[in-house]
PDB file of C-alpha atoms in Angstrom:
ATOM      1  CA  MET A   1      71.868 179.562 151.401  1.00 38.00           C
ATOM      2  CA  THR A   2      68.404 179.842 151.711  1.00 41.00           C
ATOM      3  CA  PHE A   3      66.033 176.434 152.490  1.00 40.00           C
ATOM      4  CA  SER A   4      63.092 174.770 151.519  1.00 41.00           C
ATOM      5  CA  ASN A   5      59.814 172.859 152.477  1.00 40.00           C
ATOM      6  CA  THR A   6      60.716 169.293 152.151  1.00 38.00           C
ATOM      7  CA  ILE A   7      59.712 166.022 153.503  1.00 38.00           C
ATOM      8  CA  SER A   8      61.021 165.541 156.780  1.00 41.00           C
ATOM      9  CA  LEU A   9      60.073 162.224 158.937  1.00 43.00           C
ATOM     10  CA  GLY A  10      61.516 163.002 162.147  1.00 48.00           C
ATOM     11  CA  ALA A  11      63.055 166.516 164.187  1.00 59.00           C
ATOM     12  CA  ALA A  12      66.371 167.467 162.777  1.00 63.00           C
ATOM     13  CA  PRO A  13      69.111 166.612 164.172  1.00 65.00           C
ATOM     14  CA  ASP A  14      70.271 168.834 167.718  1.00 69.00           C
ATOM     15  CA  TRP A  15      74.236 169.486 165.851  1.00 69.00           C
ATOM     16  CA  ARG A  16      74.720 171.457 169.275  1.00 78.00           C
ATOM     17  CA  HIS A  17      74.859 167.452 170.634  1.00 80.00           C
ATOM     18  CA  ALA A  18      75.855 165.360 167.297  1.00 78.00           C
ATOM     19  CA  ALA A  19      75.383 161.653 167.259  1.00 79.00           C
ATOM     20  CA  LYS A  20      75.081 158.909 164.632  1.00 78.00           C
ATOM     21  CA  ARG A  21      71.650 158.535 162.998  1.00 71.00           C
ATOM     22  CA  TYR A  22      70.827 156.402 160.516  1.00 70.00           C
ATOM     23  CA  GLY A  23      67.395 156.228 158.054  1.00 67.00           C
ATOM     24  CA  GLY A  24      65.554 159.110 157.734  1.00 63.00           C
ATOM     25  CA  ALA A  25      64.586 161.898 155.273  1.00 63.00           C
ATOM     26  CA  PRO A  26      66.389 165.464 154.686  1.00 63.00           C
ATOM     27  CA  THR A  27      64.378 168.356 155.971  1.00 59.00           C
ATOM     28  CA  SER A  28      65.776 171.479 154.044  1.00 64.00           C
ATOM     29  CA  SER A  29      68.096 171.138 150.615  1.00 67.00           C
ATOM     30  CA  SER A  30      70.075 174.703 149.990  1.00 67.00           C
ATOM     31  CA  THR A  31      69.336 177.022 147.042  1.00 72.00           C
ATOM     32  CA  LEU A  32      72.569 178.537 145.037  1.00 72.00           C
ATOM     33  CA  PRO A  33      72.750 182.065 146.420  1.00 76.00           C
ATOM     34  CA  SER A  34      73.045 183.130 142.565  1.00 76.00           C
ATOM     35  CA  LEU A  35      69.909 181.132 141.963  1.00 81.00           C
ATOM     36  CA  VAL A  36      68.368 183.056 145.290  1.00 86.00           C
ATOM     37  CA  VAL A  37      69.652 186.290 143.781  1.00 89.00           C
ATOM     38  CA  ARG A  38      67.984 185.595 140.423  1.00 90.00           C
ATOM     39  CA  MET A  39      64.545 184.332 141.987  1.00 91.00           C
ATOM     40  CA  TRP A  40      64.523 188.359 143.164  1.00 92.00           C
ATOM     41  CA  GLU A  41      65.504 189.665 139.809  1.00 94.00           C
ATOM     42  CA  ASP A  42      62.599 187.489 138.218  1.00 94.00           C
ATOM     43  CA  ALA A  43      60.022 189.151 140.721  1.00 94.00           C
ATOM     44  CA  ASP A  44      61.129 192.239 139.522  1.00 93.00           C
ATOM     45  CA  LEU A  45      60.550 193.461 142.808  1.00 94.00           C
ATOM     46  CA  THR A  46      59.730 197.684 143.116  1.00 94.00           C
ATOM     47  CA  GLN A  47      60.645 199.788 145.652  1.00 95.00           C
ATOM     48  CA  GLY A  48      56.586 200.161 148.111  1.00 96.00           C
ATOM     49  CA  HIS A  49      55.371 196.291 146.674  1.00 97.00           C
ATOM     50  CA  ARG A  50      54.593 193.747 149.795  1.00 98.00           C
ATOM     51  CA  VAL A  51      56.451 190.402 149.707  1.00 98.00           C
ATOM     52  CA  LEU A  52      55.521 187.177 150.825  1.00 98.00           C
ATOM     53  CA  GLU A  53      58.401 184.783 150.766  1.00 98.00           C
ATOM     54  CA  ILE A  54      57.556 180.756 151.045  1.00 96.00           C
ATOM     55  CA  GLY A  55      59.982 178.448 153.083  1.00 93.00           C
ATOM     56  CA  THR A  56      62.134 181.214 155.068  1.00 94.00           C
ATOM     57  CA  GLY A  57      66.116 178.583 155.385  1.00 90.00           C
ATOM     58  CA  THR A  58      68.124 179.990 156.961  1.00 90.00           C
ATOM     59  CA  GLY A  59      67.132 183.091 156.747  1.00 94.00           C
ATOM     60  CA  TYR A  60      69.513 184.152 153.241  1.00 94.00           C
ATOM     61  CA  SER A  61      67.002 185.143 150.744  1.00 95.00           C
ATOM     62  CA  THR A  62      65.204 186.994 153.419  1.00 96.00           C
ATOM     63  CA  ALA A  63      67.378 189.455 154.370  1.00 96.00           C
ATOM     64  CA  LEU A  64      68.088 189.975 150.344  1.00 96.00           C
ATOM     65  CA  ALA A  65      64.694 191.160 150.171  1.00 97.00           C
ATOM     66  CA  CYS A  66      65.019 193.281 153.305  1.00 97.00           C
ATOM     67  CA  GLU A  67      67.697 194.726 152.492  1.00 96.00           C
ATOM     68  CA  ARG A  68      66.185 195.802 148.793  1.00 96.00           C
ATOM     69  CA  LEU A  69      62.477 197.139 150.620  1.00 97.00           C
ATOM     70  CA  GLY A  70      62.548 197.079 154.266  1.00 97.00           C
ATOM     71  CA  SER A  71      62.339 194.924 156.259  1.00 98.00           C
ATOM     72  CA  ASP A  72      58.861 196.340 156.993  1.00 97.00           C
ATOM     73  CA  ALA A  73      57.391 195.442 153.733  1.00 98.00           C
ATOM     74  CA  VAL A  74      58.660 191.728 154.341  1.00 98.00           C
ATOM     75  CA  THR A  75      56.520 188.819 154.504  1.00 98.00           C
ATOM     76  CA  SER A  76      58.144 185.193 155.744  1.00 98.00           C
ATOM     77  CA  ILE A  77      56.555 182.010 156.274  1.00 97.00           C
ATOM     78  CA  GLU A  78      58.760 178.722 156.437  1.00 94.00           C
ATOM     79  CA  VAL A  79      56.853 175.507 157.903  1.00 92.00           C
ATOM     80  CA  ASP A  80      60.045 173.969 160.568  1.00 90.00           C
ATOM     81  CA  SER A  81      60.144 175.965 163.160  1.00 91.00           C
ATOM     82  CA  GLN A  82      63.081 174.673 164.662  1.00 89.00           C
ATOM     83  CA  ARG A  83      65.206 176.040 160.770  1.00 89.00           C
ATOM     84  CA  LEU A  84      62.979 179.306 161.510  1.00 94.00           C
ATOM     85  CA  ASN A  85      63.940 179.951 164.497  1.00 94.00           C
ATOM     86  CA  GLN A  86      67.160 180.281 163.558  1.00 92.00           C
ATOM     87  CA  ALA A  87      66.620 181.847 160.691  1.00 94.00           C
ATOM     88  CA  ALA A  88      64.722 184.934 162.794  1.00 97.00           C
ATOM     89  CA  ALA A  89      67.841 184.558 165.276  1.00 97.00           C
ATOM     90  CA  THR A  90      70.136 185.534 162.581  1.00 96.00           C
ATOM     91  CA  LEU A  91      68.039 187.670 160.962  1.00 97.00           C
ATOM     92  CA  TYR A  92      67.488 189.881 163.946  1.00 97.00           C
ATOM     93  CA  SER A  93      71.347 190.274 164.347  1.00 97.00           C
ATOM     94  CA  LEU A  94      71.660 191.926 161.232  1.00 96.00           C
ATOM     95  CA  GLY A  95      69.184 194.575 161.944  1.00 97.00           C
ATOM     96  CA  HIS A  96      66.501 192.682 160.193  1.00 98.00           C
ATOM     97  CA  VAL A  97      62.851 192.948 161.615  1.00 98.00           C
ATOM     98  CA  PRO A  98      60.460 191.389 159.300  1.00 98.00           C
ATOM     99  CA  ASP A  99      56.975 189.333 159.653  1.00 98.00           C
ATOM    100  CA  LEU A 100      58.451 185.475 160.263  1.00 98.00           C
ATOM    101  CA  ALA A 101      55.902 182.630 160.907  1.00 98.00           C
ATOM    102  CA  VAL A 102      55.625 179.330 161.089  1.00 97.00           C
ATOM    103  CA  ALA A 103      53.231 178.230 157.994  1.00 96.00           C
ATOM    104  CA  ASP A 104      52.699 176.099 155.390  1.00 95.00           C
ATOM    105  CA  GLY A 105      53.082 177.541 152.051  1.00 94.00           C
ATOM    106  CA  LEU A 106      50.046 176.530 150.910  1.00 95.00           C
ATOM    107  CA  TYR A 107      47.902 178.396 152.038  1.00 97.00           C
ATOM    108  CA  GLY A 108      50.033 181.368 152.165  1.00 97.00           C
ATOM    109  CA  TYR A 109      49.209 183.782 154.985  1.00 98.00           C
ATOM    110  CA  TRP A 110      47.015 185.276 154.924  1.00 98.00           C
ATOM    111  CA  PRO A 111      47.312 188.004 158.411  1.00 97.00           C
ATOM    112  CA  CYS A 112      49.937 190.116 156.161  1.00 98.00           C
ATOM    113  CA  ALA A 113      47.900 190.211 152.758  1.00 97.00           C
ATOM    114  CA  PRO A 114      47.536 191.529 150.280  1.00 98.00           C
ATOM    115  CA  TYR A 115      51.191 191.298 149.049  1.00 98.00           C
ATOM    116  CA  ASP A 116      52.280 192.520 145.829  1.00 98.00           C
ATOM    117  CA  ARG A 117      54.574 189.852 144.820  1.00 98.00           C
ATOM    118  CA  VAL A 118      54.523 185.971 146.030  1.00 98.00           C
ATOM    119  CA  VAL A 119      57.841 183.642 146.056  1.00 97.00           C
ATOM    120  CA  ALA A 120      58.353 180.478 146.788  1.00 96.00           C
ATOM    121  CA  ALA A 121      61.525 178.477 147.376  1.00 93.00           C
ATOM    122  CA  CYS A 122      59.614 175.098 147.323  1.00 92.00           C
ATOM    123  CA  SER A 123      57.546 173.287 144.496  1.00 95.00           C
ATOM    124  CA  PHE A 124      53.850 172.556 144.192  1.00 96.00           C
ATOM    125  CA  ARG A 125      51.667 170.240 141.492  1.00 97.00           C
ATOM    126  CA  ASN A 126      49.101 172.974 141.327  1.00 97.00           C
ATOM    127  CA  VAL A 127      49.251 176.949 141.732  1.00 97.00           C
ATOM    128  CA  PRO A 128      47.621 177.581 145.547  1.00 97.00           C
ATOM    129  CA  PRO A 129      44.939 179.214 145.090  1.00 96.00           C
ATOM    130  CA  PRO A 130      45.150 180.497 148.625  1.00 97.00           C
ATOM    131  CA  LEU A 131      48.224 182.540 147.115  1.00 98.00           C
ATOM    132  CA  ILE A 132      46.269 183.692 143.987  1.00 98.00           C
ATOM    133  CA  ALA A 133      43.524 185.386 146.582  1.00 97.00           C
ATOM    134  CA  GLN A 134      46.220 186.757 148.987  1.00 98.00           C
ATOM    135  CA  THR A 135      47.512 188.742 145.759  1.00 98.00           C
ATOM    136  CA  ARG A 136      47.297 192.211 144.367  1.00 97.00           C
ATOM    137  CA  PRO A 137      45.437 192.867 140.982  1.00 97.00           C
ATOM    138  CA  GLY A 138      48.695 193.090 138.906  1.00 97.00           C
ATOM    139  CA  GLY A 139      50.715 191.146 141.455  1.00 98.00           C
ATOM    140  CA  LYS A 140      52.475 188.443 140.350  1.00 98.00           C
ATOM    141  CA  ILE A 141      54.082 185.155 141.844  1.00 98.00           C
ATOM    142  CA  LEU A 142      57.152 182.960 141.685  1.00 97.00           C
ATOM    143  CA  LEU A 143      57.012 179.341 142.247  1.00 96.00           C
ATOM    144  CA  THR A 144      58.314 176.580 140.289  1.00 96.00           C
ATOM    145  CA  LEU A 145      55.647 173.470 139.349  1.00 96.00           C
ATOM    146  CA  SER A 146      57.312 169.847 139.910  1.00 96.00           C
ATOM    147  CA  GLY A 147      54.795 166.096 140.239  1.00 96.00           C
ATOM    148  CA  TRP A 148      55.843 162.693 140.297  1.00 96.00           C
ATOM    149  CA  LEU A 149      57.455 162.507 137.662  1.00 96.00           C
ATOM    150  CA  TYR A 150      59.916 165.129 139.431  1.00 95.00           C
ATOM    151  CA  GLY A 151      59.422 167.024 136.170  1.00 95.00           C
ATOM    152  CA  TYR A 152      59.897 170.939 137.084  1.00 95.00           C
ATOM    153  CA  ALA A 153      58.645 174.490 135.422  1.00 95.00           C
ATOM    154  CA  ARG A 154      59.455 177.563 137.072  1.00 95.00           C
ATOM    155  CA  VAL A 155      56.737 179.941 136.462  1.00 96.00           C
ATOM    156  CA  LEU A 156      55.856 183.629 136.661  1.00 97.00           C
ATOM    157  CA  LEU A 157      52.574 184.114 136.718  1.00 98.00           C
ATOM    158  CA  THR A 158      50.631 187.559 136.994  1.00 98.00           C
ATOM    159  CA  VAL A 159      47.375 187.956 138.474  1.00 98.00           C
ATOM    160  CA  SER A 160      44.373 189.519 137.049  1.00 97.00           C
ATOM    161  CA  SER A 161      41.776 191.818 138.903  1.00 95.00           C
ATOM    162  CA  THR A 162      38.926 188.965 138.843  1.00 94.00           C
ATOM    163  CA  GLY A 163      41.128 186.541 140.343  1.00 92.00           C
ATOM    164  CA  THR A 164      42.640 185.079 137.689  1.00 96.00           C
ATOM    165  CA  ALA A 165      45.929 184.443 136.575  1.00 97.00           C
ATOM    166  CA  GLU A 166      48.194 183.392 133.723  1.00 97.00           C
ATOM    167  CA  GLY A 167      51.933 183.010 132.793  1.00 96.00           C
ATOM    168  CA  MET A 168      54.581 181.335 130.819  1.00 94.00           C
ATOM    169  CA  PRO A 169      57.345 179.656 132.224  1.00 94.00           C
ATOM    170  CA  LEU A 170      61.081 180.587 132.717  1.00 93.00           C
ATOM    171  CA  PRO A 171      63.784 179.615 130.866  1.00 90.00           C
ATOM    172  CA  GLY A 172      66.541 177.106 132.411  1.00 88.00           C
ATOM    173  CA  THR A 173      66.904 174.432 134.403  1.00 88.00           C
ATOM    174  CA  VAL A 174      65.873 174.335 137.865  1.00 87.00           C
ATOM    175  CA  SER A 175      64.033 172.111 140.630  1.00 86.00           C
ATOM    176  CA  PHE A 176      63.094 172.393 144.299  1.00 87.00           C
ATOM    177  CA  MET A 177      61.754 169.862 146.267  1.00 86.00           C
ATOM    178  CA  SER A 178      58.184 169.352 146.841  1.00 89.00           C
ATOM    179  CA  VAL A 179      55.721 171.090 149.795  1.00 89.00           C
ATOM    180  CA  ARG A 180      55.467 168.671 152.399  1.00 86.00           C
ATOM    181  CA  ALA A 181      51.852 167.938 151.322  1.00 90.00           C
ATOM    182  CA  HIS A 182      52.789 167.405 147.676  1.00 92.00           C
ATOM    183  CA  ALA A 183      54.915 164.268 147.565  1.00 90.00           C
ATOM    184  CA  ALA A 184      55.017 161.203 146.165  1.00 92.00           C
ATOM    185  CA  PRO A 185      52.625 159.210 147.896  1.00 93.00           C
ATOM    186  CA  ALA A 186      53.937 155.021 148.427  1.00 93.00           C
ATOM    187  CA  PHE A 187      53.037 152.625 145.380  1.00 92.00           C
ATOM    188  CA  GLY A 188      54.164 149.087 147.144  1.00 91.00           C
ATOM    189  CA  ASN A 189      55.711 146.979 145.530  1.00 90.00           C
ATOM    190  CA  PRO A 190      56.293 146.434 141.421  1.00 86.00           C
ATOM    191  CA  ALA A 191      55.997 143.395 141.029  1.00 85.00           C
ATOM    192  CA  HIS A 192      52.639 143.366 142.405  1.00 90.00           C
ATOM    193  CA  TRP A 193      51.345 146.306 139.725  1.00 90.00           C
ATOM    194  CA  GLY A 194      53.954 143.784 137.032  1.00 84.00           C
ATOM    195  CA  ASP A 195      50.630 141.036 137.891  1.00 86.00           C
ATOM    196  CA  ALA A 196      48.024 142.960 136.116  1.00 83.00           C
ATOM    197  CA  LEU A 197      49.801 143.984 132.613  1.00 89.00           C
ATOM    198  CA  ALA A 198      48.107 142.473 129.097  1.00 80.00           C
ATOM    199  CA  LYS A 199      50.089 139.341 128.116  1.00 83.00           C
ATOM    200  CA  GLN A 200      50.774 141.130 124.744  1.00 85.00           C
ATOM    201  CA  GLY A 201      52.065 144.843 124.316  1.00 91.00           C
ATOM    202  CA  ARG A 202      53.077 146.555 121.341  1.00 93.00           C
ATOM    203  CA  THR A 203      56.123 148.754 120.133  1.00 94.00           C
ATOM    204  CA  ALA A 204      55.795 152.147 121.836  1.00 94.00           C
ATOM    205  CA  ARG A 205      56.103 155.272 118.890  1.00 95.00           C
ATOM    206  CA  HIS A 206      58.319 156.901 121.493  1.00 95.00           C
ATOM    207  CA  GLY A 207      60.897 155.405 124.373  1.00 93.00           C
ATOM    208  CA  PRO A 208      61.017 156.145 128.010  1.00 94.00           C
ATOM    209  CA  GLU A 209      65.003 157.833 126.706  1.00 93.00           C
ATOM    210  CA  LEU A 210      63.285 161.139 125.597  1.00 93.00           C
ATOM    211  CA  ILE A 211      61.930 161.850 128.868  1.00 94.00           C
ATOM    212  CA  ASN A 212      65.036 160.105 131.042  1.00 92.00           C
ATOM    213  CA  ALA A 213      68.251 161.521 128.764  1.00 91.00           C
ATOM    214  CA  ALA A 214      70.264 163.817 130.650  1.00 91.00           C
ATOM    215  CA  SER A 215      69.536 166.624 128.499  1.00 92.00           C
ATOM    216  CA  GLU A 216      67.624 170.191 128.672  1.00 92.00           C
ATOM    217  CA  GLN A 217      65.070 169.070 125.839  1.00 92.00           C
ATOM    218  CA  ALA A 218      64.544 165.931 127.910  1.00 93.00           C
ATOM    219  CA  PHE A 219      64.596 167.708 131.790  1.00 93.00           C
ATOM    220  CA  HIS A 220      61.444 169.589 129.966  1.00 93.00           C
ATOM    221  CA  LEU A 221      59.128 167.367 128.057  1.00 95.00           C
ATOM    222  CA  ARG A 222      59.427 165.366 131.558  1.00 96.00           C
ATOM    223  CA  PHE A 223      57.225 168.345 132.690  1.00 95.00           C
ATOM    224  CA  LEU A 224      55.417 167.690 129.520  1.00 96.00           C
ATOM    225  CA  ALA A 225      55.026 163.687 130.234  1.00 97.00           C
ATOM    226  CA  GLN A 226      53.495 165.269 133.719  1.00 97.00           C
ATOM    227  CA  CYS A 227      51.356 166.928 132.430  1.00 97.00           C
ATOM    228  CA  ALA A 228      49.568 164.331 130.209  1.00 97.00           C
ATOM    229  CA  ILE A 229      50.213 162.071 133.188  1.00 97.00           C
ATOM    230  CA  PRO A 230      49.774 164.140 136.641  1.00 97.00           C
ATOM    231  CA  ASN A 231      49.169 161.160 139.065  1.00 97.00           C
ATOM    232  CA  ALA A 232      51.516 158.696 137.651  1.00 97.00           C
ATOM    233  CA  GLN A 233      55.269 157.545 139.073  1.00 96.00           C
ATOM    234  CA  MET A 234      58.326 156.284 137.244  1.00 95.00           C
ATOM    235  CA  ILE A 235      60.461 153.438 138.215  1.00 92.00           C
ATOM    236  CA  THR A 236      62.979 151.357 136.335  1.00 86.00           C
ATOM    237  CA  ILE A 237      63.553 147.933 137.747  1.00 78.00           C
ATOM    238  CA  ASP A 238      66.395 146.264 135.289  1.00 73.00           C
ATOM    239  CA  ASP A 239      64.993 146.606 132.102  1.00 74.00           C
ATOM    240  CA  PRO A 240      61.223 147.533 132.496  1.00 87.00           C
ATOM    241  CA  THR A 241      60.559 151.236 132.803  1.00 91.00           C
ATOM    242  CA  HIS A 242      57.118 151.151 134.773  1.00 93.00           C
ATOM    243  CA  LEU A 243      54.528 153.886 135.233  1.00 96.00           C
ATOM    244  CA  ILE A 244      52.531 153.748 138.450  1.00 96.00           C
ATOM    245  CA  ASP A 245      49.138 155.649 138.786  1.00 97.00           C
ATOM    246  CA  VAL A 246      48.115 154.904 142.556  1.00 95.00           C
ATOM    247  CA  VAL A 247      45.406 157.100 141.894  1.00 95.00           C
ATOM    248  CA  SER A 248      43.427 155.298 138.909  1.00 96.00           C
ATOM    249  CA  GLY A 249      45.305 152.202 139.078  1.00 95.00           C
ATOM    250  CA  SER A 250      46.997 152.834 136.490  1.00 96.00           C
ATOM    251  CA  VAL A 251      50.069 150.865 134.864  1.00 96.00           C
ATOM    252  CA  ALA A 252      52.025 150.572 132.053  1.00 96.00           C
ATOM    253  CA  ALA A 253      55.660 148.872 131.908  1.00 94.00           C
ATOM    254  CA  LEU A 254      57.831 149.678 128.205  1.00 94.00           C
ATOM    255  CA  THR A 255      60.669 146.925 128.061  1.00 93.00           C
ATOM    256  CA  PRO A 256      63.966 147.230 125.070  1.00 92.00           C
ATOM    257  CA  SER A 257      63.307 145.085 122.148  1.00 89.00           C
ATOM    258  CA  ASP A 258      64.820 144.813 119.099  1.00 86.00           C
ATOM    259  CA  ASP A 259      62.813 146.690 117.634  1.00 84.00           C
ATOM    260  CA  GLY A 260      62.906 149.853 119.922  1.00 91.00           C
ATOM    261  CA  TRP A 261      60.389 149.211 123.078  1.00 93.00           C
ATOM    262  CA  GLN A 262      57.841 147.473 123.796  1.00 94.00           C
ATOM    263  CA  VAL A 263      54.885 148.465 125.775  1.00 95.00           C
ATOM    264  CA  ARG A 264      52.038 147.039 127.757  1.00 95.00           C
ATOM    265  CA  GLN A 265      49.470 148.537 130.057  1.00 95.00           C
ATOM    266  CA  HIS A 266      46.775 148.067 131.477  1.00 95.00           C
ATOM    267  CA  GLY A 267      43.689 150.103 133.362  1.00 95.00           C
ATOM    268  CA  PRO A 268      41.252 152.986 133.205  1.00 96.00           C
ATOM    269  CA  LEU A 269      44.139 155.108 131.834  1.00 96.00           C
ATOM    270  CA  LEU A 270      46.522 153.838 129.059  1.00 97.00           C
ATOM    271  CA  LEU A 271      49.425 155.807 130.868  1.00 97.00           C
ATOM    272  CA  TRP A 272      52.297 155.534 127.852  1.00 97.00           C
ATOM    273  CA  ASP A 273      49.917 156.804 125.234  1.00 97.00           C
ATOM    274  CA  ALA A 274      48.791 159.860 127.410  1.00 98.00           C
ATOM    275  CA  VAL A 275      52.831 160.366 126.994  1.00 98.00           C
ATOM    276  CA  GLU A 276      53.014 159.475 123.397  1.00 98.00           C
ATOM    277  CA  ASN A 277      50.460 161.833 122.987  1.00 97.00           C
ATOM    278  CA  ALA A 278      51.275 164.640 124.346  1.00 97.00           C
ATOM    279  CA  ILE A 279      55.720 163.853 122.133  1.00 97.00           C
ATOM    280  CA  ASP A 280      53.386 163.974 119.008  1.00 97.00           C
ATOM    281  CA  ALA A 281      51.564 167.520 119.671  1.00 95.00           C
ATOM    282  CA  TRP A 282      55.188 168.645 121.187  1.00 95.00           C
ATOM    283  CA  GLN A 283      56.716 167.478 117.945  1.00 95.00           C
ATOM    284  CA  ASP A 284      53.735 169.517 115.239  1.00 94.00           C
ATOM    285  CA  ALA A 285      54.176 172.552 117.480  1.00 92.00           C
ATOM    286  CA  GLY A 286      58.104 171.947 115.993  1.00 93.00           C
ATOM    287  CA  ARG A 287      59.844 170.849 119.179  1.00 93.00           C
ATOM    288  CA  PRO A 288      59.796 174.226 120.680  1.00 91.00           C
ATOM    289  CA  ASP A 289      61.154 174.740 124.071  1.00 87.00           C
ATOM    290  CA  GLN A 290      59.678 175.407 127.418  1.00 85.00           C
ATOM    291  CA  THR A 291      59.077 179.003 126.554  1.00 86.00           C
ATOM    292  CA  ARG A 292      56.462 178.392 124.645  1.00 90.00           C
ATOM    293  CA  PHE A 293      54.657 177.250 126.844  1.00 94.00           C
ATOM    294  CA  GLY A 294      52.095 179.001 129.197  1.00 96.00           C
ATOM    295  CA  LEU A 295      49.771 178.562 132.022  1.00 97.00           C
ATOM    296  CA  THR A 296      45.939 179.722 132.874  1.00 97.00           C
ATOM    297  CA  ILE A 297      44.195 179.638 136.533  1.00 97.00           C
ATOM    298  CA  THR A 298      40.994 179.789 136.249  1.00 95.00           C
ATOM    299  CA  ARG A 299      38.151 179.122 138.367  1.00 92.00           C
ATOM    300  CA  ASP A 300      37.159 176.253 136.010  1.00 92.00           C
ATOM    301  CA  GLY A 301      40.763 174.896 136.531  1.00 95.00           C
ATOM    302  CA  GLN A 302      44.412 174.954 135.685  1.00 97.00           C
ATOM    303  CA  ARG A 303      45.847 174.160 132.180  1.00 97.00           C
ATOM    304  CA  VAL A 304      49.227 174.294 130.698  1.00 97.00           C
ATOM    305  CA  TRP A 305      48.995 174.972 127.015  1.00 96.00           C
ATOM    306  CA  LEU A 306      51.192 174.982 123.997  1.00 93.00           C
ATOM    307  CA  GLY A 307      52.205 177.643 122.030  1.00 88.00           C
ATOM    308  CA  ASP A 308      48.281 178.871 122.726  1.00 87.00           C
ATOM    309  CA  PRO A 309      45.499 179.218 124.890  1.00 89.00           C
ATOM    310  CA  ARG A 310      43.292 177.763 122.374  1.00 89.00           C
ATOM    311  CA  GLY A 311      45.848 174.790 121.676  1.00 89.00           C
ATOM    312  CA  PRO A 312      46.648 171.151 123.082  1.00 94.00           C
ATOM    313  CA  SER A 313      46.774 172.074 126.523  1.00 95.00           C
ATOM    314  CA  TRP A 314      46.617 169.701 129.784  1.00 97.00           C
ATOM    315  CA  SER A 315      44.651 169.912 133.457  1.00 96.00           C
ATOM    316  CA  LEU A 316      47.637 169.922 136.565  1.00 96.00           C
ATOM    317  CA  PRO A 317      45.642 167.704 139.135  1.00 94.00           C
ATOM    318  CA  ALA A 318      43.654 169.695 141.800  1.00 85.00           C
TER     319      ALA A 318
END
């Protein structure tokens, strides 16, 4: 199994001297071995490629890349030094000697650049510009986009000679833990946010079940909703479902009623309006699956679009 960058509230346990521990948060998440293989297949590796892997973990994925390309062609970085030390020992015991470094995946790894392929076993709110700058023209970047609504899209991007990049989401419902710097912030007490809501609301055109249901369609629509309101988080307490945006101070609440759902909102952004507008655009386009979306990255920003680069689009957070 392999591991990705995650949120850490302290040092990893010393398993040689195991003891009870209370609280804290996971420092790693294991990736299904078949998904690891699929990621390398999706990256379209060819002999002679130089590869940057973000998220060494135990080194399982790194070992596969070394077997395919040779150790000299592989660079792997990991934010957790203890995890990297363990992976290094395992890799060296197998005869693999890739370049390994403790580094933050947001910035890639310049000393061994440029790369033909960059593959990340963690997720990002946007595509870090250093990864594009460190990829050769014609090279590809495989990573997962995520956000504070926990919507996900695994994308394969091709980098151009001008430093732009474009690609489309790959099929499936894959999720990865976020790089630590992109984790959702604490938003405080939902009751405090609720005090600011308008007393009167309206009947919602779409209810939250469209993005909360346990279905593949809801999985993809949650990513679309996240594109529409990239700084919002969602929490359900009793009946109300709250959307809370700590960046703009906006809030929305959806409450079930005889007519479906009532929505009340407050702040400079009407959060549920933005979600409904995105869902409307998706319905008008014929309810396409995620492979009909695309991502274009230029110096002016990063935009997710539907159907066509000139069609409906939403900006990823900077």
